């Protein structure tokens, strides 16, 4: 402070130098201006001009909470620089969207919906196998991006979701499953394309302040689950704005150009708790390559009005169109308003003609970079206000702008080739996102819980083996945490044992049978099942060089599923499933090199 000047004099001089008239400014802010830099004062001016004076109503007198006041402006500066157009643009967009929400405006008014062009696949048929083969060859030209910014609190799990076991037979967590699947694709792609040296597939994880440190600790403490640390990049989300931020993060990181320059062609996006996803990726990537899609949305058959977004082509009166995900609560009224009086209804297949979006995207890298160069990675935003009453004038909780990864196609030109790949739900989609109580509300929707997610893995593996020629006993119905589920044999395998149907089929021969009470875990690359009859538990561990043939009759007491209550004092990862595995008896064999 200049000699002889009071704080008030100093503030007045500062405002004069900045040519700012603070006559209408909140006195609580004016008193504290001497704490701020000229840039911070300009930021304060911007907030006031945008009608945000309420932010300063409860500021304390100078000398009280000064560090918090400075921290507020530091955060303000960070947000202003990271948001396209700055905070003034954020506030303007928020006001427009809230006005539309209050008026009940459908964001797709003026569009006519229709069913877009896509590919519908069925496991094991010639078409599926053909696309899988193409997809595996293309995998070496892909990078994978996992959107993992959230904790598992909604699940009743206090850790990061990537650390949650996908299934409890082997205890393999989601992050391990994903990394081992990418490595299996990497090895298979190199082998099929006869590469002289194996390409390292890049893997990016989008984290947040909540998950970054825990994700890094999980990776480092497990030696990156066999992946080279140099293959893995963590990009931290800087603002709570939705998983659509992944596009701007990738753009600003410079990774996209690095990938492009190294010859990569695809970016594959997926979310953090779908244990079936990699069973669908090879064939879907094959579709992208064959059809030359700029954007390929992975999808599943969807019942009309089911609470899952539908992949839809929207056409304006001037002929412009786009193919995007339309949320189920917007799709039905849009159809009714455009000549479909019954709205969203099932067709002759028993499903809606609009396939269900599962938030997994395959983007062609070149067009993706071109688009992000125009937008900076910004994705169309939305608001989801929780109003206190029908007047829509006050809120139950604070409302913010959000953006979704799958809304990326909204900004694409009509020339963009946007399609979808539909794969049966049992093979491709079993997200784990609801705690036991939420899973039961409402009853008609899928549970999407840790219980159903684990049982879906066993179901998919059993059905794949059946398709490959194994006789698998039918499941039984059981109830865990008030959720009725099908309990199939607890069959698991490492991704390197079989990442495609053709791989699995080549390792199954003769007349094999697996009883419903059985558990089987195959932990090795070259394990062959031939004339095996299993009624109990079998665990096979083998090194990558070992070739193991498994056959004959194996019978023991096995591993039993024991029901527990989610309110009991078991570990969280068990309580949210409603069961634990009681290991009574098993046959476990371990093989080293060149055993047969």
XYZ file of C-alpha atoms in Angstrom:
596
model
C 0.000 0.000 0.000
C 1.353 3.432 -0.893
C 2.555 5.503 2.086
C -0.200 7.609 3.647
C -3.022 5.870 1.731
C -5.833 4.117 3.576
C -7.245 0.817 2.334
C -10.258 2.705 0.999
C -7.984 5.206 -0.835
C -5.941 2.360 -2.295
C -9.092 0.582 -3.507
C -10.435 3.777 -5.078
C -7.136 4.367 -6.915
C -7.104 0.746 -8.166
C -10.653 1.054 -9.501
C -9.798 4.371 -11.142
C -6.741 2.866 -12.837
C -8.932 0.013 -14.132
C -11.621 2.497 -15.255
C -14.221 0.691 -13.148
C -17.206 2.412 -11.499
C -18.049 0.257 -8.467
C -20.939 2.406 -7.300
C -23.440 -0.463 -7.539
C -21.077 -3.184 -6.385
C -21.828 -5.144 -3.177
C -20.109 -3.339 -0.282
C -18.836 -6.706 0.977
C -16.830 -7.097 -2.241
C -15.623 -3.479 -2.441
C -14.178 -3.696 1.088
C -12.089 -6.715 0.060
C -10.870 -5.504 -3.346
C -7.426 -4.672 -1.990
C -6.860 -8.438 -1.591
C -7.274 -9.026 -5.321
C -5.106 -8.567 -8.382
C -6.307 -6.406 -11.298
C -7.170 -9.552 -13.293
C -9.212 -10.891 -10.388
C -11.083 -7.616 -10.077
C -11.923 -7.801 -13.785
C -13.255 -11.330 -13.178
C -15.392 -9.957 -10.350
C -16.710 -7.275 -12.677
C -17.661 -9.924 -15.220
C -19.593 -11.903 -12.578
C -21.480 -8.821 -11.467
C -22.353 -7.867 -15.046
C -23.724 -11.405 -15.460
C -26.005 -10.949 -12.436
C -23.972 -13.007 -9.969
C -23.727 -10.474 -7.116
C -25.260 -13.042 -4.741
C -21.885 -14.808 -4.688
C -20.494 -11.967 -2.556
C -23.460 -11.300 -0.250
C -21.977 -13.183 2.689
C -18.333 -12.241 2.338
C -16.739 -11.416 5.689
C -14.970 -8.202 6.646
C -11.338 -7.807 5.517
C -9.032 -9.877 7.709
C -11.560 -12.719 8.077
C -11.356 -15.736 5.738
C -9.042 -13.830 3.389
C -7.419 -17.054 2.140
C -10.820 -18.445 1.161
C -11.624 -15.248 -0.768
C -8.379 -15.488 -2.715
C -8.958 -19.212 -3.345
C -12.403 -18.401 -4.769
C -10.856 -16.143 -7.394
C -8.076 -18.621 -8.151
C -10.732 -21.254 -8.857
C -12.745 -18.706 -10.850
C -9.733 -17.967 -13.055
C -9.106 -21.671 -13.637
C -12.717 -22.321 -14.657
C -12.835 -19.224 -16.848
C -9.786 -20.332 -18.817
C -10.837 -23.986 -19.146
C -14.408 -23.437 -20.382
C -14.866 -22.546 -24.092
C -15.904 -18.895 -24.202
C -15.243 -18.447 -20.487
C -17.694 -18.238 -17.606
C -19.762 -15.556 -19.318
C -20.558 -18.110 -22.027
C -21.312 -20.727 -19.335
C -23.810 -18.459 -17.573
C -25.472 -17.434 -20.852
C -25.884 -21.084 -21.938
C -27.189 -22.096 -18.513
C -29.860 -19.377 -18.569
C -31.020 -20.383 -22.047
C -31.248 -24.074 -21.138
C -33.041 -23.370 -17.859
C -35.566 -21.181 -19.694
C -36.200 -24.009 -22.165
C -36.562 -26.459 -19.271
C -39.073 -24.256 -17.473
C -41.089 -23.913 -20.683
C -41.026 -27.696 -21.148
C -39.324 -27.362 -24.522
C -38.113 -30.564 -26.167
C -34.569 -29.892 -27.482
C -35.484 -31.854 -30.618
C -38.539 -29.806 -31.581
C -38.515 -29.378 -35.362
C -36.750 -32.683 -35.993
C -38.326 -35.778 -37.516
C -37.034 -39.040 -36.020
C -36.299 -42.172 -38.036
C -34.320 -45.370 -37.600
C -30.695 -44.915 -38.718
C -28.581 -47.407 -40.657
C -26.550 -49.864 -38.631
C -25.426 -53.448 -38.265
C -27.173 -56.079 -36.127
C -24.927 -58.986 -35.122
C -25.534 -62.419 -33.610
C -22.784 -64.293 -31.766
C -21.176 -67.117 -33.678
C -22.728 -66.729 -37.118
C -20.570 -66.190 -40.211
C -21.165 -62.431 -40.204
C -20.144 -62.086 -36.554
C -16.985 -64.161 -37.041
C -16.072 -62.171 -40.167
C -16.394 -58.838 -38.350
C -14.476 -60.158 -35.327
C -11.582 -61.176 -37.566
C -11.452 -57.719 -39.161
C -11.750 -56.058 -35.742
C -8.868 -58.009 -34.217
C -6.638 -57.070 -37.149
C -7.610 -53.404 -36.666
C -7.019 -53.462 -32.896
C -3.319 -52.647 -33.284
C -4.453 -49.371 -34.896
C -6.678 -48.402 -31.953
C -6.361 -46.500 -28.685
C -8.693 -47.144 -25.740
C -10.156 -44.483 -23.458
C -11.796 -45.368 -20.130
C -14.055 -42.743 -18.586
C -13.573 -43.276 -14.837
C -14.237 -40.033 -13.026
C -16.705 -41.296 -10.401
C -16.555 -43.123 -7.098
C -18.699 -46.159 -6.292
C -20.855 -44.427 -3.646
C -24.037 -44.948 -5.681
C -23.219 -48.671 -5.546
C -22.725 -48.710 -1.803
C -18.987 -49.095 -2.410
C -16.576 -46.493 -1.068
C -13.642 -47.240 -3.364
C -13.121 -46.333 -7.004
C -15.295 -48.378 -9.319
C -12.288 -49.713 -11.227
C -11.130 -51.516 -8.056
C -14.459 -53.337 -7.605
C -14.310 -57.064 -8.479
C -16.134 -57.751 -11.733
C -16.755 -61.261 -10.385
C -15.826 -62.936 -7.108
C -14.781 -66.363 -8.432
C -11.320 -64.999 -9.277
C -11.639 -61.554 -7.657
C -10.570 -59.842 -10.901
C -11.348 -56.124 -10.624
C -12.770 -54.119 -13.520
C -9.533 -52.258 -14.246
C -7.574 -55.523 -14.377
C -10.188 -57.065 -16.662
C -9.995 -54.109 -19.048
C -6.198 -54.031 -19.166
C -5.918 -57.793 -19.683
C -8.532 -57.564 -22.460
C -6.577 -54.817 -24.239
C -3.376 -56.859 -23.911
C -5.153 -59.932 -25.305
C -6.335 -57.889 -28.296
C -2.836 -56.487 -28.703
C -1.315 -59.970 -28.837
C -4.028 -61.389 -31.120
C -3.806 -58.425 -33.510
C -0.035 -58.753 -33.770
C -0.336 -62.494 -34.440
C -3.055 -62.162 -37.093
C -1.249 -59.380 -38.942
C 2.093 -61.203 -38.605
C 3.725 -58.158 -37.093
C 7.456 -58.485 -36.585
C 7.184 -56.492 -33.367
C 4.106 -56.172 -31.209
C 2.338 -52.820 -31.305
C 1.623 -51.324 -27.878
C -2.023 -50.215 -27.747
C -2.373 -46.885 -25.869
C -4.741 -46.796 -22.902
C -6.048 -43.518 -21.449
C -8.018 -43.231 -18.204
C -9.997 -40.070 -17.508
C -9.956 -39.477 -13.752
C -11.170 -36.728 -11.424
C -10.010 -35.214 -8.152
C -11.992 -38.000 -6.451
C -10.432 -40.901 -8.348
C -7.016 -39.848 -9.685
C -4.758 -40.810 -6.767
C -6.630 -44.057 -6.042
C -6.484 -45.073 -9.707
C -2.754 -44.423 -9.879
C -2.201 -46.348 -6.627
C -4.221 -49.313 -7.940
C -2.150 -49.406 -11.119
C 1.231 -48.986 -9.448
C 0.590 -51.489 -6.658
C -0.365 -54.122 -9.254
C 2.420 -53.372 -11.762
C -0.224 -52.012 -14.155
C -1.748 -55.513 -14.342
C 0.875 -56.573 -16.885
C 0.686 -53.526 -19.134
C 3.728 -51.308 -19.608
C 3.399 -48.131 -17.554
C 4.361 -46.143 -20.657
C 1.177 -47.351 -22.407
C -1.091 -45.839 -19.754
C -1.930 -42.129 -19.472
C -4.137 -40.592 -16.785
C -5.969 -37.393 -17.748
C -7.639 -35.604 -14.850
C -10.961 -33.846 -15.325
C -10.664 -30.297 -13.971
C -14.328 -29.453 -13.444
C -17.472 -31.407 -12.485
C -19.112 -31.168 -15.865
C -19.941 -34.711 -17.009
C -18.049 -37.374 -18.927
C -18.329 -35.380 -22.168
C -15.245 -33.512 -20.928
C -13.189 -36.461 -22.164
C -13.209 -34.954 -25.657
C -11.765 -31.591 -24.592
C -9.226 -33.337 -22.343
C -7.984 -35.510 -25.200
C -7.834 -32.506 -27.513
C -5.866 -30.316 -25.114
C -3.503 -33.162 -24.153
C -2.064 -33.409 -27.656
C -2.361 -37.210 -27.561
C -4.682 -37.391 -30.563
C -2.069 -35.927 -32.914
C 0.615 -38.171 -31.442
C -1.585 -41.203 -32.133
C -2.419 -40.010 -35.633
C 1.232 -39.426 -36.477
C 2.074 -42.954 -35.283
C -0.473 -44.442 -37.681
C -3.416 -45.128 -35.359
C -6.892 -45.003 -36.879
C -9.428 -45.592 -34.076
C -10.319 -44.302 -30.603
C -12.555 -46.585 -28.536
C -14.390 -45.059 -25.563
C -15.935 -47.081 -22.754
C -17.215 -46.643 -19.196
C -16.053 -48.140 -15.980
C -18.229 -51.070 -14.829
C -19.432 -53.152 -17.776
C -17.876 -56.604 -17.405
C -19.123 -57.788 -20.813
C -17.896 -54.938 -22.974
C -14.821 -56.559 -24.523
C -16.901 -59.467 -25.790
C -18.507 -56.938 -28.160
C -15.540 -54.735 -29.104
C -13.729 -56.914 -31.704
C -16.826 -57.392 -33.897
C -17.907 -53.756 -33.448
C -14.466 -52.486 -34.454
C -14.710 -54.764 -37.489
C -17.992 -53.072 -38.405
C -16.366 -49.623 -38.109
C -13.509 -50.640 -40.397
C -15.710 -52.405 -42.952
C -18.410 -49.720 -43.102
C -15.878 -46.886 -42.709
C -17.936 -45.291 -39.921
C -16.642 -42.031 -38.493
C -18.763 -42.766 -35.420
C -19.999 -46.205 -34.367
C -22.243 -46.409 -31.295
C -22.326 -49.806 -29.627
C -25.928 -50.673 -28.892
C -28.206 -53.428 -27.616
C -31.803 -54.407 -28.436
C -34.132 -52.098 -26.541
C -37.736 -52.564 -25.441
C -40.033 -49.670 -26.310
C -40.093 -46.998 -23.571
C -37.296 -48.817 -21.662
C -35.252 -46.370 -19.570
C -32.279 -46.335 -21.930
C -31.577 -43.854 -24.712
C -32.296 -44.807 -28.327
C -29.946 -44.328 -31.292
C -31.998 -42.123 -33.612
C -31.665 -40.277 -36.922
C -33.058 -36.752 -36.612
C -33.870 -34.804 -39.777
C -34.711 -31.103 -40.015
C -37.118 -29.600 -42.545
C -34.205 -28.354 -44.667
C -32.893 -31.907 -44.995
C -30.017 -31.640 -42.533
C -29.748 -34.671 -40.279
C -27.731 -36.224 -37.470
C -27.560 -39.631 -35.792
C -27.410 -39.392 -32.006
C -28.592 -40.836 -28.727
C -32.042 -39.509 -27.742
C -33.039 -40.119 -24.135
C -36.086 -42.363 -23.721
C -38.186 -39.639 -22.069
C -37.605 -37.400 -25.127
C -37.923 -40.056 -27.852
C -41.509 -41.119 -27.114
C -43.063 -37.601 -27.141
C -40.985 -36.705 -30.214
C -42.413 -39.686 -32.105
C -45.953 -38.823 -31.007
C -45.493 -35.256 -32.231
C -44.278 -36.368 -35.677
C -47.000 -38.690 -36.944
C -46.554 -41.726 -34.673
C -49.609 -41.617 -32.351
C -48.448 -44.613 -30.295
C -44.972 -43.200 -29.814
C -42.128 -45.608 -29.175
C -43.508 -49.142 -29.753
C -41.988 -52.569 -30.321
C -41.803 -53.827 -33.916
C -42.054 -57.393 -35.249
C -38.771 -58.315 -33.546
C -40.324 -57.698 -30.123
C -38.038 -54.697 -29.611
C -38.135 -51.008 -30.437
C -36.638 -50.244 -33.873
C -34.477 -47.657 -32.086
C -31.541 -49.601 -30.570
C -30.443 -48.935 -27.000
C -27.369 -46.769 -26.473
C -24.792 -48.187 -24.013
C -22.313 -45.266 -24.081
C -19.486 -47.092 -25.829
C -18.173 -45.320 -28.930
C -15.701 -46.130 -31.697
C -14.473 -42.997 -33.494
C -12.262 -42.781 -36.549
C -9.268 -40.717 -35.457
C -8.751 -38.501 -38.536
C -12.297 -37.082 -38.717
C -12.336 -36.874 -34.899
C -9.267 -34.623 -34.848
C -10.740 -32.482 -37.629
C -13.965 -31.974 -35.669
C -12.248 -31.213 -32.369
C -10.035 -28.668 -34.099
C -13.254 -26.761 -34.868
C -14.935 -27.206 -31.472
C -11.975 -27.463 -29.084
C -13.630 -30.587 -27.749
C -16.772 -28.790 -26.578
C -19.894 -30.962 -26.521
C -23.507 -29.752 -26.545
C -24.642 -29.252 -22.953
C -27.855 -29.822 -21.058
C -29.354 -29.165 -17.622
C -31.259 -31.582 -15.440
C -32.854 -29.349 -12.790
C -34.604 -30.833 -9.767
C -37.472 -28.407 -9.135
C -39.151 -28.021 -5.743
C -42.638 -27.775 -7.245
C -44.616 -27.360 -10.461
C -43.949 -23.603 -10.584
C -40.356 -24.393 -11.636
C -39.042 -21.296 -9.883
C -36.835 -22.879 -7.229
C -34.629 -25.948 -6.997
C -34.176 -28.826 -4.559
C -30.426 -28.706 -5.174
C -27.961 -26.671 -7.192
C -28.095 -27.220 -10.946
C -25.100 -27.203 -13.288
C -24.454 -27.619 -16.966
C -23.500 -31.135 -17.963
C -22.252 -32.804 -21.103
C -22.213 -36.434 -22.191
C -19.561 -38.302 -24.134
C -22.162 -39.792 -26.517
C -23.440 -36.338 -27.550
C -20.284 -35.760 -29.603
C -22.112 -36.450 -32.937
C -24.447 -33.467 -32.366
C -21.891 -31.080 -33.869
C -20.919 -33.259 -36.843
C -21.665 -32.213 -40.437
C -24.315 -34.175 -42.402
C -21.531 -35.775 -44.439
C -20.235 -37.647 -41.355
C -20.743 -41.406 -41.526
C -22.485 -42.248 -38.247
C -23.832 -45.730 -37.571
C -24.359 -48.302 -34.856
C -23.631 -51.934 -34.042
C -26.290 -53.894 -32.156
C -25.151 -56.916 -30.156
C -27.349 -58.988 -27.825
C -27.604 -57.529 -24.334
C -26.505 -60.788 -22.679
C -23.213 -60.586 -24.571
C -22.460 -56.866 -24.451
C -24.092 -54.977 -21.594
C -24.237 -55.591 -17.845
C -23.339 -52.311 -16.107
C -22.851 -52.198 -12.343
C -24.219 -48.876 -11.125
C -27.057 -49.378 -8.588
C -26.936 -50.283 -4.917
C -29.253 -53.093 -3.725
C -32.099 -50.782 -2.739
C -31.993 -48.730 -5.961
C -31.755 -51.927 -8.039
C -35.249 -52.885 -6.934
C -36.878 -49.592 -7.971
C -38.633 -49.810 -10.345
C -39.076 -53.548 -10.747
C -39.600 -53.516 -14.525
C -36.127 -52.112 -15.277
C -32.882 -54.135 -15.285
C -31.195 -54.303 -11.877
C -27.789 -53.063 -13.104
C -26.330 -54.013 -9.721
C -23.207 -55.845 -8.571
C -25.414 -58.931 -8.199
C -26.796 -58.878 -11.742
C -23.462 -57.758 -13.204
C -21.585 -60.753 -11.831
C -24.294 -63.244 -12.790
C -24.341 -61.758 -16.300
C -20.653 -62.621 -16.723
C -21.296 -66.271 -15.833
C -24.340 -66.349 -18.106
C -22.446 -64.903 -21.067
C -19.486 -67.264 -20.631
C -21.803 -70.273 -20.318
C -23.779 -69.294 -23.429
C -20.581 -68.721 -25.411
C -19.370 -72.215 -24.477
C -22.776 -73.641 -25.440
C -22.493 -71.949 -28.825
C -19.003 -73.466 -29.161
C -20.410 -76.955 -28.578
C -20.174 -77.518 -24.819
C -23.198 -78.988 -23.069
C -23.898 -76.557 -20.219
C -26.609 -77.358 -17.697
C -29.502 -74.916 -17.419
C -29.381 -72.192 -14.742
C -31.466 -72.032 -11.570
C -33.316 -68.982 -10.278
C -32.088 -67.559 -6.969
C -32.718 -64.385 -5.007
C -29.924 -62.208 -3.583
C -30.568 -58.775 -2.054
C -34.214 -59.119 -3.196
C -33.102 -59.540 -6.813
C -34.122 -62.675 -8.685
C -31.321 -63.729 -11.031
C -30.299 -66.699 -13.179
C -27.389 -68.617 -11.649
C -25.346 -70.332 -14.354
C -22.157 -72.345 -13.812
C -19.489 -69.953 -12.553
C -17.322 -70.053 -15.674
C -14.509 -67.520 -16.080
C -11.382 -67.230 -18.167
C -8.522 -64.830 -18.691
C -9.026 -62.697 -21.819
C -5.879 -64.200 -23.337
C -7.597 -67.629 -23.320
C -10.274 -66.313 -25.671
C -10.899 -62.700 -26.722
C -12.979 -63.764 -29.767
C -15.523 -66.477 -30.418
C -13.250 -68.098 -33.021
C -10.438 -68.378 -30.438
C -12.748 -69.997 -27.900
C -14.260 -72.374 -30.417
C -10.771 -73.559 -31.421
C -10.031 -74.586 -27.806
C -13.156 -76.670 -27.239
C -13.465 -80.161 -28.675
C -15.219 -83.474 -28.186
C -18.221 -83.855 -25.921
C -17.784 -81.521 -22.932
C -20.340 -81.134 -20.127
C -20.494 -78.607 -17.255
C -23.070 -78.979 -14.481
C -24.980 -76.031 -13.028
C -23.222 -76.249 -9.646
C -19.776 -76.143 -11.271
C -17.079 -73.475 -11.176
C -14.317 -73.292 -13.787
C -11.506 -70.727 -14.069
C -9.085 -70.947 -17.006
C -5.955 -68.882 -16.369
C -3.701 -69.463 -19.340
C -3.419 -69.005 -23.095
C -3.190 -72.572 -24.456
C -5.757 -74.577 -22.470
C -7.834 -77.026 -24.499
C -11.068 -78.633 -23.277
C -11.741 -82.065 -24.759
C -14.232 -84.677 -23.559
C -14.426 -82.935 -20.178
C -17.217 -83.704 -17.712
C -17.168 -81.228 -14.821
C -19.332 -81.456 -11.713
C -17.514 -79.360 -9.135
C -14.709 -76.806 -9.242
C -11.741 -76.797 -11.631
C -8.977 -74.172 -11.657
C -6.260 -74.366 -14.337
C -3.201 -72.109 -14.118
C -0.680 -72.268 -16.958
C 2.204 -70.208 -18.275
C 1.975 -68.634 -21.717
C 4.244 -71.287 -23.231
C 2.465 -74.263 -21.691
C -0.061 -76.278 -23.702
C -2.600 -78.029 -21.500
C -5.325 -80.489 -22.500
C -8.146 -80.876 -19.969
C -10.480 -83.863 -20.202
C -12.039 -86.770 -18.338
C -14.505 -86.718 -15.467
C -13.917 -84.280 -12.604
C -16.257 -84.392 -9.615
C -15.889 -82.731 -6.204
C -17.900 -80.750 -3.637
C -17.035 -77.553 -5.466
C -17.625 -73.956 -4.465
C -21.049 -72.977 -3.156
C -22.834 -69.637 -3.353
C -23.933 -68.601 0.128
C -26.561 -65.894 0.560
C -25.727 -62.946 2.831
C -27.609 -59.775 3.732
C -26.251 -56.495 2.441
C -26.672 -55.040 5.945
C -24.392 -57.703 7.472
C -20.790 -57.037 8.487
C -19.124 -58.448 5.394
C -16.808 -56.459 3.102
C -18.644 -53.953 0.914
C -17.856 -55.762 -2.332
C -19.706 -58.833 -0.984
C -22.604 -57.077 0.747
C -23.631 -55.233 -2.415
C -23.880 -58.636 -4.188
C -25.851 -60.406 -1.469
C -23.696 -63.546 -1.605
C -20.254 -64.933 -0.956
C -18.487 -68.004 -2.289
C -17.926 -70.891 0.121
C -14.930 -72.869 -1.167
C -15.638 -76.476 -0.176
C -13.432 -78.451 -2.551
C -11.685 -77.975 -5.894
C -9.200 -79.483 -8.305
C -6.489 -76.906 -9.038
C -3.613 -77.591 -11.401
C -0.640 -75.396 -12.311
C 1.492 -76.006 -15.385
C 4.835 -74.540 -16.408
C 6.468 -74.498 -19.809
C 5.707 -77.141 -22.416
C 3.438 -79.329 -20.321
C 0.838 -81.238 -22.312
